[in-house]
Coordinates of C-alpha atoms in Angstrom, one line a residue:
X14 CA -32.7 -25.1 -31.9
X15 CA -30.0 -22.8 -32.8
X16 CA -32.4 -19.7 -30.7
X17 CA -32.6 -21.8 -27.3
X18 CA -28.4 -22.4 -27.9
X19 CA -27.7 -19.1 -28.1
X20 CA -29.9 -17.1 -25.8
X21 CA -28.6 -18.5 -22.9
X22 CA -24.8 -17.3 -24.2
X23 CA -26.7 -13.9 -24.5
X24 CA -28.0 -13.9 -21.5
X25 CA -24.3 -14.5 -19.7
X26 CA -22.4 -11.8 -21.5
X27 CA -25.2 -9.2 -20.9
X28 CA -25.1 -10.5 -16.8
X29 CA -21.2 -10.2 -17.2
X30 CA -21.2 -6.8 -18.5
X31 CA -23.8 -5.8 -16.6
X32 CA -22.0 -6.3 -13.3
X33 CA -19.0 -5.2 -15.0
X34 CA -20.5 -1.5 -15.6
X35 CA -21.9 -1.4 -12.0
X36 CA -19.1 -2.5 -10.3
X37 CA -16.9 0.3 -12.6
X38 CA -19.7 3.2 -11.7
X39 CA -19.5 1.9 -8.3
X40 CA -15.6 2.2 -8.2
X41 CA -15.3 5.5 -10.7
X42 CA -18.1 7.9 -9.9
X43 CA -16.6 8.6 -5.9
X44 CA -13.0 9.4 -7.8
X45 CA -14.6 11.2 -10.5
X46 CA -16.7 13.1 -8.0
X47 CA -13.5 13.8 -5.9
X48 CA -11.8 15.0 -8.5
X49 CA -14.3 17.5 -9.8
X50 CA -14.8 18.9 -6.5
X51 CA -11.2 19.8 -6.4
X52 CA -11.5 21.9 -9.5
X53 CA -15.1 23.6 -8.1
X54 CA -15.4 26.8 -7.3
X55 CA -17.1 26.9 -4.1
X56 CA -15.0 25.6 -0.5
X57 CA -17.9 23.7 0.8
X58 CA -19.8 20.2 1.3
X59 CA -23.1 21.6 0.1
X60 CA -22.0 23.2 -2.8
X61 CA -20.0 20.7 -4.5
X62 CA -21.7 18.4 -7.6
X63 CA -20.5 15.5 -9.8
X64 CA -20.0 18.1 -12.7
X65 CA -19.6 21.6 -10.8
X66 CA -20.5 24.7 -13.6
X67 CA -17.4 26.5 -12.9
X68 CA -14.0 24.9 -12.8
X69 CA -11.2 26.8 -11.2
X70 CA -7.3 25.8 -9.7
X71 CA -7.6 28.1 -6.5
X72 CA -8.4 25.3 -4.2
X73 CA -5.0 24.0 -5.4
X74 CA -3.7 26.8 -4.9
X75 CA -5.2 27.7 -1.4
X76 CA -4.1 24.3 -0.7
X77 CA -0.3 25.6 -0.8
X78 CA -0.5 28.9 0.5
X79 CA -2.7 28.2 3.3
X80 CA -2.2 24.6 4.8
X81 CA 1.1 22.7 5.4
X82 CA 0.4 20.3 2.8
X83 CA 4.0 19.8 1.3
X84 CA 5.2 19.1 5.1
X85 CA 2.9 16.6 5.5
X86 CA 3.4 15.3 2.2
X87 CA 7.1 15.3 2.5
X88 CA 6.8 13.5 6.1
X89 CA 4.6 10.9 4.3
X90 CA 6.9 10.5 1.3
X91 CA 10.1 9.7 3.5
X92 CA 8.3 7.7 5.5
X93 CA 6.7 5.6 2.9
X94 CA 10.6 5.0 1.0
X95 CA 12.4 4.3 4.2
X96 CA 9.4 1.5 4.9
X97 CA 9.8 0.3 1.6
X98 CA 12.9 -0.2 1.4
X99 CA 13.5 -2.0 5.2
X100 CA 10.1 -3.5 5.2
X101 CA 11.2 -5.6 1.8
X102 CA 15.3 -6.4 3.5
X103 CA 13.5 -7.9 6.7
X104 CA 10.4 -9.9 4.2
X105 CA 12.9 -11.2 1.7
X106 CA 15.8 -12.3 4.2
X107 CA 13.2 -13.8 6.3
X108 CA 11.7 -15.4 3.7
X109 CA 14.4 -16.5 1.9
X110 CA 15.4 -18.1 5.0
X111 CA 12.7 -20.1 6.0
X112 CA 12.2 -21.2 2.4
X113 CA 15.3 -22.6 1.7
X114 CA 16.6 -23.7 5.4
X115 CA 15.4 -26.1 8.0
X116 CA 16.0 -25.7 11.5
X117 CA 14.5 -26.8 14.7
X118 CA 10.9 -24.1 15.6
X119 CA 10.6 -23.3 11.5
X120 CA 7.3 -24.9 11.2
X121 CA 5.9 -23.3 14.5
X122 CA 7.6 -19.7 14.0
X123 CA 5.4 -19.9 10.5
X124 CA 2.3 -20.8 12.1
X125 CA 3.2 -18.0 14.5
X126 CA 3.6 -15.4 11.9
X127 CA 0.3 -16.7 10.1
X128 CA -1.5 -15.9 13.1
X129 CA -0.4 -13.0 14.0
X130 CA -1.1 -11.8 10.5
X131 CA -4.7 -12.2 11.2
X132 CA -4.4 -9.2 14.2
X133 CA -4.2 -5.3 12.8
X134 CA -1.9 -3.3 13.8
X135 CA -3.5 -0.9 15.5
X136 CA -5.0 -3.7 18.2
X137 CA -1.5 -3.1 20.3
X138 CA -1.4 0.8 19.5
X139 CA -1.6 1.0 23.2
X140 CA 1.3 -1.0 24.1
X141 CA 3.0 0.4 21.1
X142 CA 2.5 4.1 22.5
X143 CA 4.0 3.1 25.6
X144 CA 7.2 1.4 24.5
X145 CA 7.7 4.5 22.2
X146 CA 7.7 6.9 24.9
X147 CA 9.6 5.0 26.9
X148 CA 12.3 5.4 24.4
X149 CA 12.0 8.5 23.0
X150 CA 10.8 7.2 19.7
X151 CA 7.3 8.7 19.6
X152 CA 6.8 12.0 17.6
X153 CA 9.8 10.5 15.0
X154 CA 9.3 8.8 11.7
X155 CA 11.3 6.3 13.0
X156 CA 8.6 5.2 14.9
X157 CA 5.9 4.7 12.2
X158 CA 8.5 2.9 9.9
X159 CA 9.3 0.3 12.9
X160 CA 5.8 0.1 13.2
X161 CA 5.3 -0.8 9.6
X162 CA 8.3 -2.9 9.3
X163 CA 7.2 -5.1 12.0
X164 CA 3.6 -5.3 11.0
X165 CA 4.4 -5.8 7.6
X166 CA 6.4 -9.5 8.2
X167 CA 3.9 -11.9 9.1
X168 CA 1.7 -11.9 6.0
X169 CA 3.8 -11.3 3.1
X170 CA 7.0 -13.4 4.9
X171 CA 4.1 -16.5 4.1
X172 CA 3.3 -14.5 0.9
X173 CA 7.4 -14.5 -0.3
X174 CA 8.2 -17.9 0.6
X175 CA 5.8 -19.2 -1.6
X176 CA 6.8 -17.1 -4.7
X177 CA 10.5 -18.8 -3.8
X178 CA 9.3 -22.4 -3.0
X179 CA 8.8 -22.2 -6.6
X180 CA 12.1 -21.1 -7.7
X181 CA 14.1 -24.6 -8.2
X182 CA 16.0 -25.4 -5.3
X183 CA 18.5 -26.9 -8.2
X184 CA 19.5 -23.8 -9.4
X185 CA 20.9 -23.1 -5.8
X186 CA 22.7 -26.2 -5.9
X187 CA 24.1 -25.4 -8.9
X188 CA 25.8 -22.3 -7.4
X189 CA 26.7 -24.3 -4.3
X190 CA 28.6 -26.9 -6.6
X191 CA 30.6 -23.7 -8.8
X192 CA 31.9 -22.9 -5.3
X193 CA 29.1 -19.9 -4.5
X194 CA 28.4 -19.1 -0.5
X195 CA 24.9 -18.9 0.4
X196 CA 25.0 -15.3 0.9
X197 CA 26.6 -14.8 -2.7
X198 CA 23.7 -17.5 -4.2
X199 CA 20.9 -14.9 -2.5
X200 CA 22.0 -11.9 -4.0
X201 CA 23.2 -13.6 -7.7
X202 CA 20.3 -15.9 -7.8
X203 CA 17.3 -15.1 -5.6
X204 CA 17.5 -11.5 -5.5
X205 CA 17.6 -11.5 -9.5
X206 CA 14.4 -13.9 -10.0
X207 CA 12.6 -12.5 -7.2
X208 CA 11.8 -9.2 -9.3
X209 CA 8.2 -9.0 -9.2
X210 CA 7.3 -10.0 -5.6
X211 CA 9.7 -7.7 -4.4
X212 CA 8.3 -4.8 -6.7
X213 CA 4.9 -6.0 -5.4
X214 CA 6.1 -5.8 -1.7
X215 CA 8.0 -2.5 -2.0
X216 CA 4.6 -1.1 -3.5
X217 CA 2.5 -2.3 -0.9
X218 CA 4.6 -0.8 1.8
X219 CA 5.1 2.3 -0.1
X220 CA 1.1 2.8 0.1
X221 CA 0.6 1.9 3.8
X222 CA 1.4 5.6 5.4
X223 CA -0.4 7.0 2.5
X224 CA -3.5 5.2 4.3
X225 CA -3.5 4.9 7.5
X226 CA -4.5 7.3 10.0
X227 CA -5.0 6.1 13.2
X228 CA -1.0 5.3 14.0
X229 CA 0.0 8.9 12.8
X230 CA -2.4 10.1 14.6
X231 CA -1.6 8.5 18.2
X232 CA 2.3 8.9 17.3
X233 CA 2.4 12.2 15.7
X234 CA 0.9 15.3 17.4
X235 CA 2.9 18.6 16.2
X236 CA 2.0 20.0 12.8
X237 CA 5.7 19.5 11.4
X238 CA 5.4 15.6 12.1
X239 CA 1.4 15.4 10.6
X240 CA 1.2 12.6 7.6
X241 CA -0.8 13.6 4.8
X242 CA -3.9 11.5 6.2
X243 CA -3.6 13.4 9.5
X244 CA -3.3 17.1 8.0
X245 CA -6.2 16.6 5.4
X246 CA -8.3 14.7 7.8
X247 CA -7.8 17.8 10.7
X248 CA -8.5 20.3 8.1
X249 CA -11.7 19.2 7.5
X250 CA -12.8 18.1 11.1
X251 CA -15.7 20.4 11.9
X252 CA -15.0 22.7 9.0
X253 CA -16.4 20.6 6.1
X254 CA -18.1 23.7 5.1
X255 CA -15.1 25.4 4.5
X256 CA -12.1 23.0 3.5
X257 CA -13.8 20.2 1.9
X258 CA -12.8 21.3 -1.8
X259 CA -9.2 22.3 -0.6
X260 CA -9.1 18.6 1.2
X261 CA -10.4 17.5 -2.2
X262 CA -7.7 18.6 -4.0
X263 CA -4.9 17.6 -1.8
X264 CA -6.7 14.1 -2.0
X265 CA -6.9 14.2 -5.5
X266 CA -2.2 15.0 -5.1
X267 CA -2.5 11.8 -3.2
X268 CA -3.4 9.9 -5.7
X269 CA -0.3 11.1 -8.3
X270 CA 2.9 9.2 -6.4
X271 CA 0.5 5.8 -6.2
X272 CA -0.7 5.8 -9.8
X273 CA 2.7 6.3 -11.0
X274 CA 4.0 3.5 -9.2
X275 CA 1.2 1.1 -10.5
X276 CA 1.8 2.5 -14.0
X277 CA 5.7 1.6 -14.3
X278 CA 5.1 -1.4 -12.2
X279 CA 2.0 -3.0 -13.5
X280 CA 3.5 -5.8 -15.0
X281 CA 5.7 -6.9 -11.6
X282 CA 2.3 -6.3 -9.6
X283 CA 0.4 -8.6 -11.8
X284 CA 3.1 -11.1 -11.7
X285 CA 4.1 -11.1 -8.2
X286 CA 1.2 -11.2 -6.4
X287 CA -0.4 -14.3 -8.6
X288 CA 3.0 -16.1 -8.5
X289 CA 2.7 -15.7 -4.4
X290 CA -1.0 -16.8 -3.9
X291 CA -0.7 -19.7 -6.3
X292 CA 3.0 -21.3 -4.8
X293 CA 2.0 -20.4 -1.6

């Protein structure tokens, strides 16, 4: 009888561990492969392997000496920081308004944002490009920040609203009784209690410029205004056998700031996304 009871548990544990191992391999092998390719002695795609016979840092040296990688990195970093700040301000204020105040059109506005969040931003890229040319905003980092910030509002407002709905409104009422204004209550109570969801939104919006290729490629055409994604892709377009390992070195360096952010704010990220999802 004991063997009959243990066998299902053993099979279940085996299947769970097997699934975790397979998932880990699927995720880790491409990462390990691109990291090891960045240290490969050759330059082409055909010569790279998971475990190179000779390791070298020449690809990183070549990346900084023969390309404009530092300019691309600086462009992406400035856009990412500005986008994270602007997006968090817009998202937090909008979510606070729809969470704490009742006004005409509130429900229909929320439903409109929910529907808009289902459409990817690049669907409107032709209209965006025409508008930016009309106002002279194309080829400037501000254009990307405007697009990313506006595109982040629909989904993230719902997420942050769900989090703020879980913050007891009695805290606001107690502050009002003590003479605090609505704005003062927002800064003194709402913001300190919303750190996890604020950090999650900031990190998510910081990552958007690093990951996006379509919009920067559409709006930026000059070498001095390229982002990392556009610059790296241009390196290997038709030149896979000459720049692939250099491309791998650039791809590895992209992960550095994102990894640092995840390590620093891991606690807030997990808490923010789970709280916002549960309470939404």
